[in-house]
Amino acid sequence: MFQPMAPLITSRLTLRPLDSADWSAIHAFTGDAEVQRYISGAPLSEQDTRDLIEMLRDWEHERPPRARPFVFVHTSRNELIGFGGLYWTVSEKRWQAELGYTLHRAWWGQGYATEAGAALLRLGFTNLRLHRIFAECHPDNTASARVMQRLGMTYEGRLREVEWAGGGWWDMLHYAILDHEWQNLERSRSGGAPSRP
Ligand SMILES: CC(C)(COP(=O)(O)OP(=O)(O)OC[C@H]1O[C@@H](n2cnc3c(N)ncnc32)[C@H](O)[C@@H]1OP(=O)(O)O)[C@@H](O)C(=O)NCCC(=O)NCCS
């Protein structure tokens, strides 16, 4: 039977499972060319956004799940400011997942992606017992690369012409973190044993 994930609580955000009704709040930023610049190269139409959400929800309901998508809600304002999650893009490797995140432009540059990303790494390395979590970004997506670095991920190399988007082939920067690296980081941040959810 389908088991929905419990919300993830951070200091400023509540990450709750993605719902079909979230489409219009999500389209408020997936319809923004600046937000989509390094993801699809062009803004999504309303139908693209609805299709994306339904695809992610279908993936979440697969057995085993192919995605664990969440919306990022600003807790004190009760406002949906972004979305992201963990994705099993290499489906035969259940021990590794890809991390993704996107925020409404109004909320950039205030540490929210790092905060949400940290909660998703914690979920991946504790409840989901992953061994490796990776993320990729366009070489010009400095903000996303900084998020990966701030999360403690290691740059592993540049994948050449690996994505087709915006009418051309894109190189992507590949970053990853391993479970024991994350545990060491947690230990050094807390000054003791890694904390459990
Ligand atoms: C990438 C993204 C999620 C970052 O979110 P964010 O909440 O602004 O990130 P944070 O505030 O946690 O900041 C992370 C770092 O990026 C830096 N940064 C933020 N916006 C930046 C920008 N436009 N240009 C350069 N650096 C930027 C921050 O200063 C910070 O770096 P620092 O530690 O050196 O100060 C957000 O810009 C976004 O939604 N972009 C569009 C969607 C996207 O590209 N998603 C990722 C696909 S791989």
PDB file of C-alpha atoms and ligand atoms in Angstrom:
ATOM      1  CA  MET A   1       0.000   0.000   0.000  1.00  0.00           C
ATOM      2  CA  PHE A   2       1.183   3.571  -0.719  1.00  0.00           C
ATOM      3  CA  GLN A   3       2.916   5.170   2.275  1.00  0.00           C
ATOM      4  CA  PRO A   4       2.993   8.994   2.059  1.00  0.00           C
ATOM      5  CA  MET A   5       6.072  10.608   3.604  1.00  0.00           C
ATOM      6  CA  ALA A   6       5.643  12.602   6.789  1.00  0.00           C
ATOM      7  CA  PRO A   7       6.409  16.339   6.419  1.00  0.00           C
ATOM      8  CA  LEU A   8      10.021  17.392   7.028  1.00  0.00           C
ATOM      9  CA  ILE A   9      10.372  20.337   9.400  1.00  0.00           C
ATOM     10  CA  THR A  10      13.327  22.744   9.271  1.00  0.00           C
ATOM     11  CA  SER A  11      13.845  26.025  11.102  1.00  0.00           C
ATOM     12  CA  ARG A  12      11.872  28.059   8.532  1.00  0.00           C
ATOM     13  CA  LEU A  13      10.294  25.506   6.187  1.00  0.00           C
ATOM     14  CA  THR A  14       7.799  22.658   6.139  1.00  0.00           C
ATOM     15  CA  LEU A  15       8.498  20.192   3.332  1.00  0.00           C
ATOM     16  CA  ARG A  16       5.299  18.264   2.647  1.00  0.00           C
ATOM     17  CA  PRO A  17       4.517  15.711  -0.087  1.00  0.00           C
ATOM     18  CA  LEU A  18       3.564  17.185  -3.458  1.00  0.00           C
ATOM     19  CA  ASP A  19      -0.169  17.321  -4.217  1.00  0.00           C
ATOM     20  CA  SER A  20      -1.948  17.826  -7.576  1.00  0.00           C
ATOM     21  CA  ALA A  21      -3.640  20.932  -6.131  1.00  0.00           C
ATOM     22  CA  ASP A  22      -0.194  22.573  -5.791  1.00  0.00           C
ATOM     23  CA  TRP A  23       0.073  23.060  -9.540  1.00  0.00           C
ATOM     24  CA  SER A  24      -0.882  26.751  -9.709  1.00  0.00           C
ATOM     25  CA  ALA A  25       1.452  27.810  -6.850  1.00  0.00           C
ATOM     26  CA  ILE A  26       4.223  25.851  -8.582  1.00  0.00           C
ATOM     27  CA  HIS A  27       3.402  27.306 -11.981  1.00  0.00           C
ATOM     28  CA  ALA A  28       3.908  30.777 -10.474  1.00  0.00           C
ATOM     29  CA  PHE A  29       7.634  29.991 -10.770  1.00  0.00           C
ATOM     30  CA  THR A  30       7.952  27.179 -13.343  1.00  0.00           C
ATOM     31  CA  GLY A  31       6.282  29.654 -15.731  1.00  0.00           C
ATOM     32  CA  ASP A  32       9.169  32.104 -15.098  1.00  0.00           C
ATOM     33  CA  ALA A  33      11.876  31.998 -17.814  1.00  0.00           C
ATOM     34  CA  GLU A  34      14.559  33.051 -15.320  1.00  0.00           C
ATOM     35  CA  VAL A  35      13.714  30.144 -12.984  1.00  0.00           C
ATOM     36  CA  GLN A  36      13.697  27.615 -15.832  1.00  0.00           C
ATOM     37  CA  ARG A  37      16.796  28.996 -17.589  1.00  0.00           C
ATOM     38  CA  TYR A  38      19.120  26.166 -16.462  1.00  0.00           C
ATOM     39  CA  ILE A  39      16.464  23.447 -16.104  1.00  0.00           C
ATOM     40  CA  SER A  40      14.537  23.354 -19.375  1.00  0.00           C
ATOM     41  CA  GLY A  41      15.878  26.484 -21.098  1.00  0.00           C
ATOM     42  CA  ALA A  42      12.330  27.886 -21.416  1.00  0.00           C
ATOM     43  CA  PRO A  43       9.359  28.559 -19.111  1.00  0.00           C
ATOM     44  CA  LEU A  44       6.849  25.738 -18.683  1.00  0.00           C
ATOM     45  CA  SER A  45       3.295  26.150 -19.930  1.00  0.00           C
ATOM     46  CA  GLU A  46       0.456  25.518 -17.464  1.00  0.00           C
ATOM     47  CA  GLN A  47      -0.056  22.095 -19.043  1.00  0.00           C
ATOM     48  CA  ASP A  48       3.695  21.306 -18.766  1.00  0.00           C
ATOM     49  CA  THR A  49       3.560  22.132 -15.048  1.00  0.00           C
ATOM     50  CA  ARG A  50       0.470  19.952 -14.488  1.00  0.00           C
ATOM     51  CA  ASP A  51       2.101  17.105 -16.458  1.00  0.00           C
ATOM     52  CA  LEU A  52       5.328  17.424 -14.465  1.00  0.00           C
ATOM     53  CA  ILE A  53       3.439  17.232 -11.166  1.00  0.00           C
ATOM     54  CA  GLU A  54       1.390  14.237 -12.282  1.00  0.00           C
ATOM     55  CA  MET A  55       4.548  12.478 -13.528  1.00  0.00           C
ATOM     56  CA  LEU A  56       6.257  13.018 -10.163  1.00  0.00           C
ATOM     57  CA  ARG A  57       3.165  11.788  -8.307  1.00  0.00           C
ATOM     58  CA  ASP A  58       2.966   8.708 -10.542  1.00  0.00           C
ATOM     59  CA  TRP A  59       6.649   8.047  -9.853  1.00  0.00           C
ATOM     60  CA  GLU A  60       6.008   8.407  -6.133  1.00  0.00           C
ATOM     61  CA  HIS A  61       3.246   5.789  -6.286  1.00  0.00           C
ATOM     62  CA  GLU A  62       5.395   3.232  -8.124  1.00  0.00           C
ATOM     63  CA  ARG A  63       6.592   0.226  -6.146  1.00  0.00           C
ATOM     64  CA  PRO A  64       9.352   0.862  -5.179  1.00  0.00           C
ATOM     65  CA  PRO A  65       8.892   4.663  -5.497  1.00  0.00           C
ATOM     66  CA  ARG A  66      10.862   6.369  -8.260  1.00  0.00           C
ATOM     67  CA  ALA A  67      10.496   9.787  -6.621  1.00  0.00           C
ATOM     68  CA  ARG A  68       9.888  11.404  -3.249  1.00  0.00           C
ATOM     69  CA  PRO A  69       8.713  14.900  -4.263  1.00  0.00           C
ATOM     70  CA  PHE A  70       8.015  17.650  -1.706  1.00  0.00           C
ATOM     71  CA  VAL A  71       6.795  21.229  -1.797  1.00  0.00           C
ATOM     72  CA  PHE A  72       8.680  23.744   0.323  1.00  0.00           C
ATOM     73  CA  VAL A  73       6.239  25.772   2.408  1.00  0.00           C
ATOM     74  CA  HIS A  74       7.430  28.854   4.301  1.00  0.00           C
ATOM     75  CA  THR A  75       6.076  27.873   7.697  1.00  0.00           C
ATOM     76  CA  SER A  76       5.354  31.243   9.295  1.00  0.00           C
ATOM     77  CA  ARG A  77       3.837  32.679   6.092  1.00  0.00           C
ATOM     78  CA  ASN A  78       2.122  29.446   5.032  1.00  0.00           C
ATOM     79  CA  GLU A  79       3.304  30.126   1.475  1.00  0.00           C
ATOM     80  CA  LEU A  80       4.561  27.595  -1.092  1.00  0.00           C
ATOM     81  CA  ILE A  81       7.994  28.912  -2.151  1.00  0.00           C
ATOM     82  CA  GLY A  82       9.526  25.973  -4.020  1.00  0.00           C
ATOM     83  CA  PHE A  83       9.651  22.284  -4.627  1.00  0.00           C
ATOM     84  CA  GLY A  84      12.160  19.470  -4.973  1.00  0.00           C
ATOM     85  CA  GLY A  85      12.904  15.978  -3.831  1.00  0.00           C
ATOM     86  CA  LEU A  86      14.822  12.786  -4.292  1.00  0.00           C
ATOM     87  CA  TYR A  87      14.602  10.913  -7.577  1.00  0.00           C
ATOM     88  CA  TRP A  88      15.749   7.451  -8.597  1.00  0.00           C
ATOM     89  CA  THR A  89      16.892   8.424 -12.088  1.00  0.00           C
ATOM     90  CA  VAL A  90      19.156   5.361 -12.309  1.00  0.00           C
ATOM     91  CA  SER A  91      16.366   2.967 -11.423  1.00  0.00           C
ATOM     92  CA  GLU A  92      18.439  -0.194 -10.989  1.00  0.00           C
ATOM     93  CA  LYS A  93      20.600   1.531  -8.355  1.00  0.00           C
ATOM     94  CA  ARG A  94      18.239   1.783  -5.393  1.00  0.00           C
ATOM     95  CA  TRP A  95      21.056   2.866  -3.067  1.00  0.00           C
ATOM     96  CA  GLN A  96      21.553   6.175  -4.846  1.00  0.00           C
ATOM     97  CA  ALA A  97      19.162   9.016  -5.657  1.00  0.00           C
ATOM     98  CA  GLU A  98      19.339  12.409  -7.335  1.00  0.00           C
ATOM     99  CA  LEU A  99      18.558  15.577  -5.385  1.00  0.00           C
ATOM    100  CA  GLY A 100      16.624  18.406  -7.056  1.00  0.00           C
ATOM    101  CA  TYR A 101      15.275  21.803  -5.930  1.00  0.00           C
ATOM    102  CA  THR A 102      13.634  24.903  -7.448  1.00  0.00           C
ATOM    103  CA  LEU A 103      12.482  28.073  -5.739  1.00  0.00           C
ATOM    104  CA  HIS A 104      10.269  31.008  -6.652  1.00  0.00           C
ATOM    105  CA  ARG A 105      12.560  33.898  -7.629  1.00  0.00           C
ATOM    106  CA  ALA A 106      11.235  36.085  -4.795  1.00  0.00           C
ATOM    107  CA  TRP A 107      12.850  33.680  -2.312  1.00  0.00           C
ATOM    108  CA  TRP A 108      16.320  33.277  -3.844  1.00  0.00           C
ATOM    109  CA  GLY A 109      19.506  34.200  -2.000  1.00  0.00           C
ATOM    110  CA  GLN A 110      18.214  33.652   1.552  1.00  0.00           C
ATOM    111  CA  GLY A 111      19.479  30.131   2.198  1.00  0.00           C
ATOM    112  CA  TYR A 112      16.163  28.358   1.594  1.00  0.00           C
ATOM    113  CA  ALA A 113      17.456  25.884  -1.024  1.00  0.00           C
ATOM    114  CA  THR A 114      20.328  24.903   1.249  1.00  0.00           C
ATOM    115  CA  GLU A 115      17.888  24.470   4.151  1.00  0.00           C
ATOM    116  CA  ALA A 116      15.497  22.314   2.101  1.00  0.00           C
ATOM    117  CA  GLY A 117      18.385  20.366   0.522  1.00  0.00           C
ATOM    118  CA  ALA A 118      19.798  19.563   3.971  1.00  0.00           C
ATOM    119  CA  ALA A 119      16.412  18.149   5.060  1.00  0.00           C
ATOM    120  CA  LEU A 120      16.260  15.986   1.917  1.00  0.00           C
ATOM    121  CA  LEU A 121      19.808  14.664   2.490  1.00  0.00           C
ATOM    122  CA  ARG A 122      18.824  13.785   6.059  1.00  0.00           C
ATOM    123  CA  LEU A 123      15.745  11.914   4.809  1.00  0.00           C
ATOM    124  CA  GLY A 124      17.846  10.091   2.215  1.00  0.00           C
ATOM    125  CA  PHE A 125      20.610   9.034   4.566  1.00  0.00           C
ATOM    126  CA  THR A 126      18.418   8.139   7.562  1.00  0.00           C
ATOM    127  CA  ASN A 127      14.869   6.924   6.737  1.00  0.00           C
ATOM    128  CA  LEU A 128      15.643   5.863   3.163  1.00  0.00           C
ATOM    129  CA  ARG A 129      19.069   4.363   3.992  1.00  0.00           C
ATOM    130  CA  LEU A 130      20.726   5.643   0.803  1.00  0.00           C
ATOM    131  CA  HIS A 131      24.460   5.268   0.244  1.00  0.00           C
ATOM    132  CA  ARG A 132      24.963   8.064  -2.299  1.00  0.00           C
ATOM    133  CA  ILE A 133      23.049  11.215  -3.261  1.00  0.00           C
ATOM    134  CA  PHE A 134      24.059  13.197  -6.329  1.00  0.00           C
ATOM    135  CA  ALA A 135      22.948  16.413  -7.998  1.00  0.00           C
ATOM    136  CA  GLU A 136      23.726  18.023 -11.322  1.00  0.00           C
ATOM    137  CA  CYS A 137      23.552  21.570 -12.644  1.00  0.00           C
ATOM    138  CA  HIS A 138      24.282  23.571 -15.783  1.00  0.00           C
ATOM    139  CA  PRO A 139      27.846  24.963 -15.673  1.00  0.00           C
ATOM    140  CA  ASP A 140      26.540  28.560 -15.522  1.00  0.00           C
ATOM    141  CA  ASN A 141      24.132  27.806 -12.657  1.00  0.00           C
ATOM    142  CA  THR A 142      26.419  29.234  -9.970  1.00  0.00           C
ATOM    143  CA  ALA A 143      23.673  29.411  -7.343  1.00  0.00           C
ATOM    144  CA  SER A 144      22.837  25.714  -7.692  1.00  0.00           C
ATOM    145  CA  ALA A 145      26.519  24.694  -7.608  1.00  0.00           C
ATOM    146  CA  ARG A 146      26.919  26.761  -4.413  1.00  0.00           C
ATOM    147  CA  VAL A 147      23.952  24.972  -2.843  1.00  0.00           C
ATOM    148  CA  MET A 148      25.593  21.600  -3.576  1.00  0.00           C
ATOM    149  CA  GLN A 149      28.901  22.805  -2.105  1.00  0.00           C
ATOM    150  CA  ARG A 150      27.170  24.203   0.980  1.00  0.00           C
ATOM    151  CA  LEU A 151      25.445  20.838   1.452  1.00  0.00           C
ATOM    152  CA  GLY A 152      28.874  19.187   1.631  1.00  0.00           C
ATOM    153  CA  MET A 153      28.719  17.562  -1.797  1.00  0.00           C
ATOM    154  CA  THR A 154      31.930  16.924  -3.731  1.00  0.00           C
ATOM    155  CA  TYR A 155      32.432  17.999  -7.344  1.00  0.00           C
ATOM    156  CA  GLU A 156      33.056  14.825  -9.354  1.00  0.00           C
ATOM    157  CA  GLY A 157      33.313  16.177 -12.866  1.00  0.00           C
ATOM    158  CA  ARG A 158      31.705  17.699 -15.919  1.00  0.00           C
ATOM    159  CA  LEU A 159      29.445  15.440 -17.962  1.00  0.00           C
ATOM    160  CA  ARG A 160      29.789  16.493 -21.583  1.00  0.00           C
ATOM    161  CA  GLU A 161      26.649  17.149 -23.665  1.00  0.00           C
ATOM    162  CA  VAL A 162      24.524  14.947 -21.409  1.00  0.00           C
ATOM    163  CA  GLU A 163      21.234  16.930 -21.490  1.00  0.00           C
ATOM    164  CA  TRP A 164      19.190  18.121 -24.466  1.00  0.00           C
ATOM    165  CA  ALA A 165      17.454  21.371 -23.485  1.00  0.00           C
ATOM    166  CA  GLY A 166      16.660  24.749 -25.000  1.00  0.00           C
ATOM    167  CA  GLY A 167      17.503  23.464 -28.493  1.00  0.00           C
ATOM    168  CA  GLY A 168      21.040  22.283 -27.745  1.00  0.00           C
ATOM    169  CA  TRP A 169      23.219  19.874 -25.802  1.00  0.00           C
ATOM    170  CA  TRP A 170      24.187  20.932 -22.290  1.00  0.00           C
ATOM    171  CA  ASP A 171      27.209  19.887 -20.239  1.00  0.00           C
ATOM    172  CA  MET A 172      26.338  19.285 -16.565  1.00  0.00           C
ATOM    173  CA  LEU A 173      28.412  19.551 -13.386  1.00  0.00           C
ATOM    174  CA  HIS A 174      28.074  16.436 -11.222  1.00  0.00           C
ATOM    175  CA  TYR A 175      28.277  16.594  -7.416  1.00  0.00           C
ATOM    176  CA  ALA A 176      27.709  13.827  -4.843  1.00  0.00           C
ATOM    177  CA  ILE A 177      27.870  12.982  -1.155  1.00  0.00           C
ATOM    178  CA  LEU A 178      28.197   9.521   0.469  1.00  0.00           C
ATOM    179  CA  ASP A 179      26.426   8.382   3.629  1.00  0.00           C
ATOM    180  CA  HIS A 180      29.620   8.255   5.739  1.00  0.00           C
ATOM    181  CA  GLU A 181      30.656  11.714   4.524  1.00  0.00           C
ATOM    182  CA  TRP A 182      27.257  13.069   5.545  1.00  0.00           C
ATOM    183  CA  GLN A 183      27.500  11.356   8.939  1.00  0.00           C
ATOM    184  CA  ASN A 184      30.959  12.880   9.509  1.00  0.00           C
ATOM    185  CA  LEU A 185      29.613  16.309   8.606  1.00  0.00           C
ATOM    186  CA  GLU A 186      26.675  15.870  10.961  1.00  0.00           C
ATOM    187  CA  ARG A 187      29.038  14.764  13.702  1.00  0.00           C
ATOM    188  CA  SER A 188      31.310  17.768  13.214  1.00  0.00           C
ATOM    189  CA  ARG A 189      28.326  20.170  13.057  1.00  0.00           C
ATOM    190  CA  SER A 190      26.745  18.802  16.234  1.00  0.00           C
ATOM    191  CA  GLY A 191      30.048  18.123  17.986  1.00  0.00           C
ATOM    192  CA  GLY A 192      29.003  14.525  18.661  1.00  0.00           C
ATOM    193  CA  ALA A 193      27.120  11.558  17.219  1.00  0.00           C
ATOM    194  CA  PRO A 194      24.913  12.143  14.134  1.00  0.00           C
ATOM    195  CA  SER A 195      21.431  13.196  15.177  1.00  0.00           C
ATOM    196  CA  ARG A 196      18.510  10.996  14.112  1.00  0.00           C
ATOM    197  CA  PRO A 197      15.144  12.271  12.788  1.00  0.00           C
TER     198      PRO A 197
HETATM  199  C1  LIG B   1      19.432  27.340  -7.451  1.00  0.00           C
HETATM  200  C2  LIG B   1      18.465  27.865  -6.413  1.00  0.00           C
HETATM  201  C3  LIG B   1      17.539  26.740  -5.976  1.00  0.00           C
HETATM  202  C4  LIG B   1      19.271  28.393  -5.220  1.00  0.00           C
HETATM  203  O1  LIG B   1      18.352  28.747  -4.191  1.00  0.00           O
HETATM  204  P1  LIG B   1      18.707  29.791  -3.033  1.00  0.00           P
HETATM  205  O2  LIG B   1      17.736  29.560  -1.929  1.00  0.00           O
HETATM  206  O3  LIG B   1      18.826  31.138  -3.605  1.00  0.00           O
HETATM  207  O4  LIG B   1      20.131  29.275  -2.563  1.00  0.00           O
HETATM  208  P2  LIG B   1      20.789  29.674  -1.188  1.00  0.00           P
HETATM  209  O5  LIG B   1      20.217  30.965  -0.693  1.00  0.00           O
HETATM  210  O6  LIG B   1      20.717  28.484  -0.308  1.00  0.00           O
HETATM  211  O7  LIG B   1      22.249  30.084  -1.641  1.00  0.00           O
HETATM  212  C5  LIG B   1      23.188  29.216  -2.107  1.00  0.00           C
HETATM  213  C6  LIG B   1      24.372  30.009  -2.617  1.00  0.00           C
HETATM  214  O8  LIG B   1      24.110  30.506  -3.931  1.00  0.00           O
HETATM  215  C7  LIG B   1      24.392  31.895  -3.970  1.00  0.00           C
HETATM  216  N1  LIG B   1      23.477  32.481  -4.917  1.00  0.00           N
HETATM  217  C8  LIG B   1      22.143  32.627  -4.788  1.00  0.00           C
HETATM  218  N2  LIG B   1      21.649  33.195  -5.916  1.00  0.00           N
HETATM  219  C9  LIG B   1      22.715  33.399  -6.733  1.00  0.00           C
HETATM  220  C10 LIG B   1      22.843  33.929  -8.053  1.00  0.00           C
HETATM  221  N3  LIG B   1      21.773  34.371  -8.744  1.00  0.00           N
HETATM  222  N4  LIG B   1      24.067  33.975  -8.611  1.00  0.00           N
HETATM  223  C11 LIG B   1      25.154  33.531  -7.931  1.00  0.00           C
HETATM  224  N5  LIG B   1      25.076  32.998  -6.701  1.00  0.00           N
HETATM  225  C12 LIG B   1      23.864  32.939  -6.113  1.00  0.00           C
HETATM  226  C13 LIG B   1      24.181  32.365  -2.566  1.00  0.00           C
HETATM  227  O9  LIG B   1      24.881  33.569  -2.330  1.00  0.00           O
HETATM  228  C14 LIG B   1      24.788  31.203  -1.800  1.00  0.00           C
HETATM  229  O10 LIG B   1      26.189  31.218  -1.901  1.00  0.00           O
HETATM  230  P3  LIG B   1      27.158  31.612  -0.686  1.00  0.00           P
HETATM  231  O11 LIG B   1      27.093  30.458   0.252  1.00  0.00           O
HETATM  232  O12 LIG B   1      28.459  31.737  -1.344  1.00  0.00           O
HETATM  233  O13 LIG B   1      26.605  32.874  -0.125  1.00  0.00           O
HETATM  234  C15 LIG B   1      17.588  29.028  -6.967  1.00  0.00           C
HETATM  235  O14 LIG B   1      18.454  30.001  -7.480  1.00  0.00           O
HETATM  236  C16 LIG B   1      16.634  28.555  -8.038  1.00  0.00           C
HETATM  237  O15 LIG B   1      15.513  28.142  -7.747  1.00  0.00           O
HETATM  238  N6  LIG B   1      17.065  28.651  -9.308  1.00  0.00           N
HETATM  239  C17 LIG B   1      16.225  28.237 -10.424  1.00  0.00           C
HETATM  240  C18 LIG B   1      15.974  26.735 -10.452  1.00  0.00           C
HETATM  241  C19 LIG B   1      17.271  25.952 -10.533  1.00  0.00           C
HETATM  242  O16 LIG B   1      18.194  26.308 -11.250  1.00  0.00           O
HETATM  243  N7  LIG B   1      17.299  24.840  -9.771  1.00  0.00           N
HETATM  244  C20 LIG B   1      18.462  23.981  -9.705  1.00  0.00           C
HETATM  245  C21 LIG B   1      18.555  23.117 -10.907  1.00  0.00           C
HETATM  246  S1  LIG B   1      20.101  22.206 -10.898  1.00  0.00           S
END
